[in-house]
Coordinates of C-alpha atoms in Angstrom, one line a residue:
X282 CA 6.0 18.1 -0.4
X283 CA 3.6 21.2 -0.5
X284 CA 1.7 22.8 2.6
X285 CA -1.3 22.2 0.9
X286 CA -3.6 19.0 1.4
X287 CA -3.6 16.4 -1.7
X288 CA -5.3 13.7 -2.7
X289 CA -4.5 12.2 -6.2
X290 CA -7.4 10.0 -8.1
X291 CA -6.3 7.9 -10.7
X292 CA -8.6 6.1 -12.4
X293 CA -8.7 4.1 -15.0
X294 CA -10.1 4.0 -19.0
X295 CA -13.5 6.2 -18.7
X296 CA -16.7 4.5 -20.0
X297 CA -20.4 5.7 -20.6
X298 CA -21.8 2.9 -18.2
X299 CA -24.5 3.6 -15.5
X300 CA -22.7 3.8 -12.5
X301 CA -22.2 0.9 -9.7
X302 CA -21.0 2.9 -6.4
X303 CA -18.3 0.3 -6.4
X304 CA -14.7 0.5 -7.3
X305 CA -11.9 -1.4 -6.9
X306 CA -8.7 0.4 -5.6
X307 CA -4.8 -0.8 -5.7
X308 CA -1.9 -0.6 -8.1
X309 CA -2.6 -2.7 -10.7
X310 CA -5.7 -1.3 -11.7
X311 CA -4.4 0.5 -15.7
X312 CA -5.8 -1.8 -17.5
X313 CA -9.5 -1.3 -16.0
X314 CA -12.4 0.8 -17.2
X315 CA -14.4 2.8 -14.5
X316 CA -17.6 5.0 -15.7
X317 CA -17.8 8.4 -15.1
X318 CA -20.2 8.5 -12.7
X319 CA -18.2 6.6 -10.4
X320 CA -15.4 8.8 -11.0
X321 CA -17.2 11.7 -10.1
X322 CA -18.7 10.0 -6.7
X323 CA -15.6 9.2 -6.0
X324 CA -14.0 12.6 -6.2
X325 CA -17.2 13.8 -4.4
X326 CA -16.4 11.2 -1.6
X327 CA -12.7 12.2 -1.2
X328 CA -13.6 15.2 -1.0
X329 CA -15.7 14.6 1.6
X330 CA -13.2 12.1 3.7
X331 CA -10.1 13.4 5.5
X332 CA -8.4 10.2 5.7
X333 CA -7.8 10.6 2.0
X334 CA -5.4 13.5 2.5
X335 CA -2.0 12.5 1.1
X336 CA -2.7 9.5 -0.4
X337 CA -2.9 8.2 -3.8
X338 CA -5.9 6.1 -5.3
X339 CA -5.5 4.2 -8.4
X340 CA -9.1 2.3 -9.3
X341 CA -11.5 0.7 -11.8
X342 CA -15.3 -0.3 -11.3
X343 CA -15.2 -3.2 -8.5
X344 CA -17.0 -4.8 -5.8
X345 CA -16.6 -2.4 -2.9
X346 CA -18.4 0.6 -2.0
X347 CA -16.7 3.6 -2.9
X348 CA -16.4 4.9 0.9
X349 CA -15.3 1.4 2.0
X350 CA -12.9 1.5 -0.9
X351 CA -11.4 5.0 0.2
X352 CA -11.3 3.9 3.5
X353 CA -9.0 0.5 3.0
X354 CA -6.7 1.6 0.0
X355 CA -4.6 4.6 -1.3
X356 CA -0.8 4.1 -0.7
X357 CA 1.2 7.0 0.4
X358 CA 4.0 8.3 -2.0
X359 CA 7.7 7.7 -1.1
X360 CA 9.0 10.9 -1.9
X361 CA 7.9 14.2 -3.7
X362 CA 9.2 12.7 -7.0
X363 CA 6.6 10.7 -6.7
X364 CA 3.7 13.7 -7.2
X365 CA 6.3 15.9 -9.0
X366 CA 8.2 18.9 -8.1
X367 CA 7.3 21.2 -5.6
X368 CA 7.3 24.9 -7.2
X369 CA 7.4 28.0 -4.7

């Protein structure tokens, strides 16, 4: 795919709310809102975890602490289509 490390956040629709520090992470999460605080600790806590490297997170607000959440989900893509072309 690229030489470089990855990790792709998608969250959902973005609110105002106070944030939680709990999200909910899997593919079926489009229709969700998420605040953005919790985006933002969320980028800070991929940032901060290795095991995120490569993987894709698609999440809303949710019951699960945002490191626990990191930890059990993200799916890996099945081929550089998936994350776009790779320009040199």
């Amino acid at each position: 795919l690229t030489p470089l490390s990855w990790t792709i956040l998608r969250p959902s629709t973005l609110t105002d709310d106070e944030p939680t520090g709990k999200i909910s992470v899997g593919s079926d999460q489009g229709s969700g809102r998420v605040s953005r605080a919790d985006v933002a600790a969320t980028i800070a806590a991929a940032i901060a975890t290795p095991t995120t490297i490569g993987k894709i997170y698609e999440f809303n607000n949710g019951d699960v602490p945002i490191a626990d959440a990191l930890a059990e989900g993200g799916w890996h893509p099945p081929s550089a289509a998936a994350v776009g072309p790779v320009t040199e």
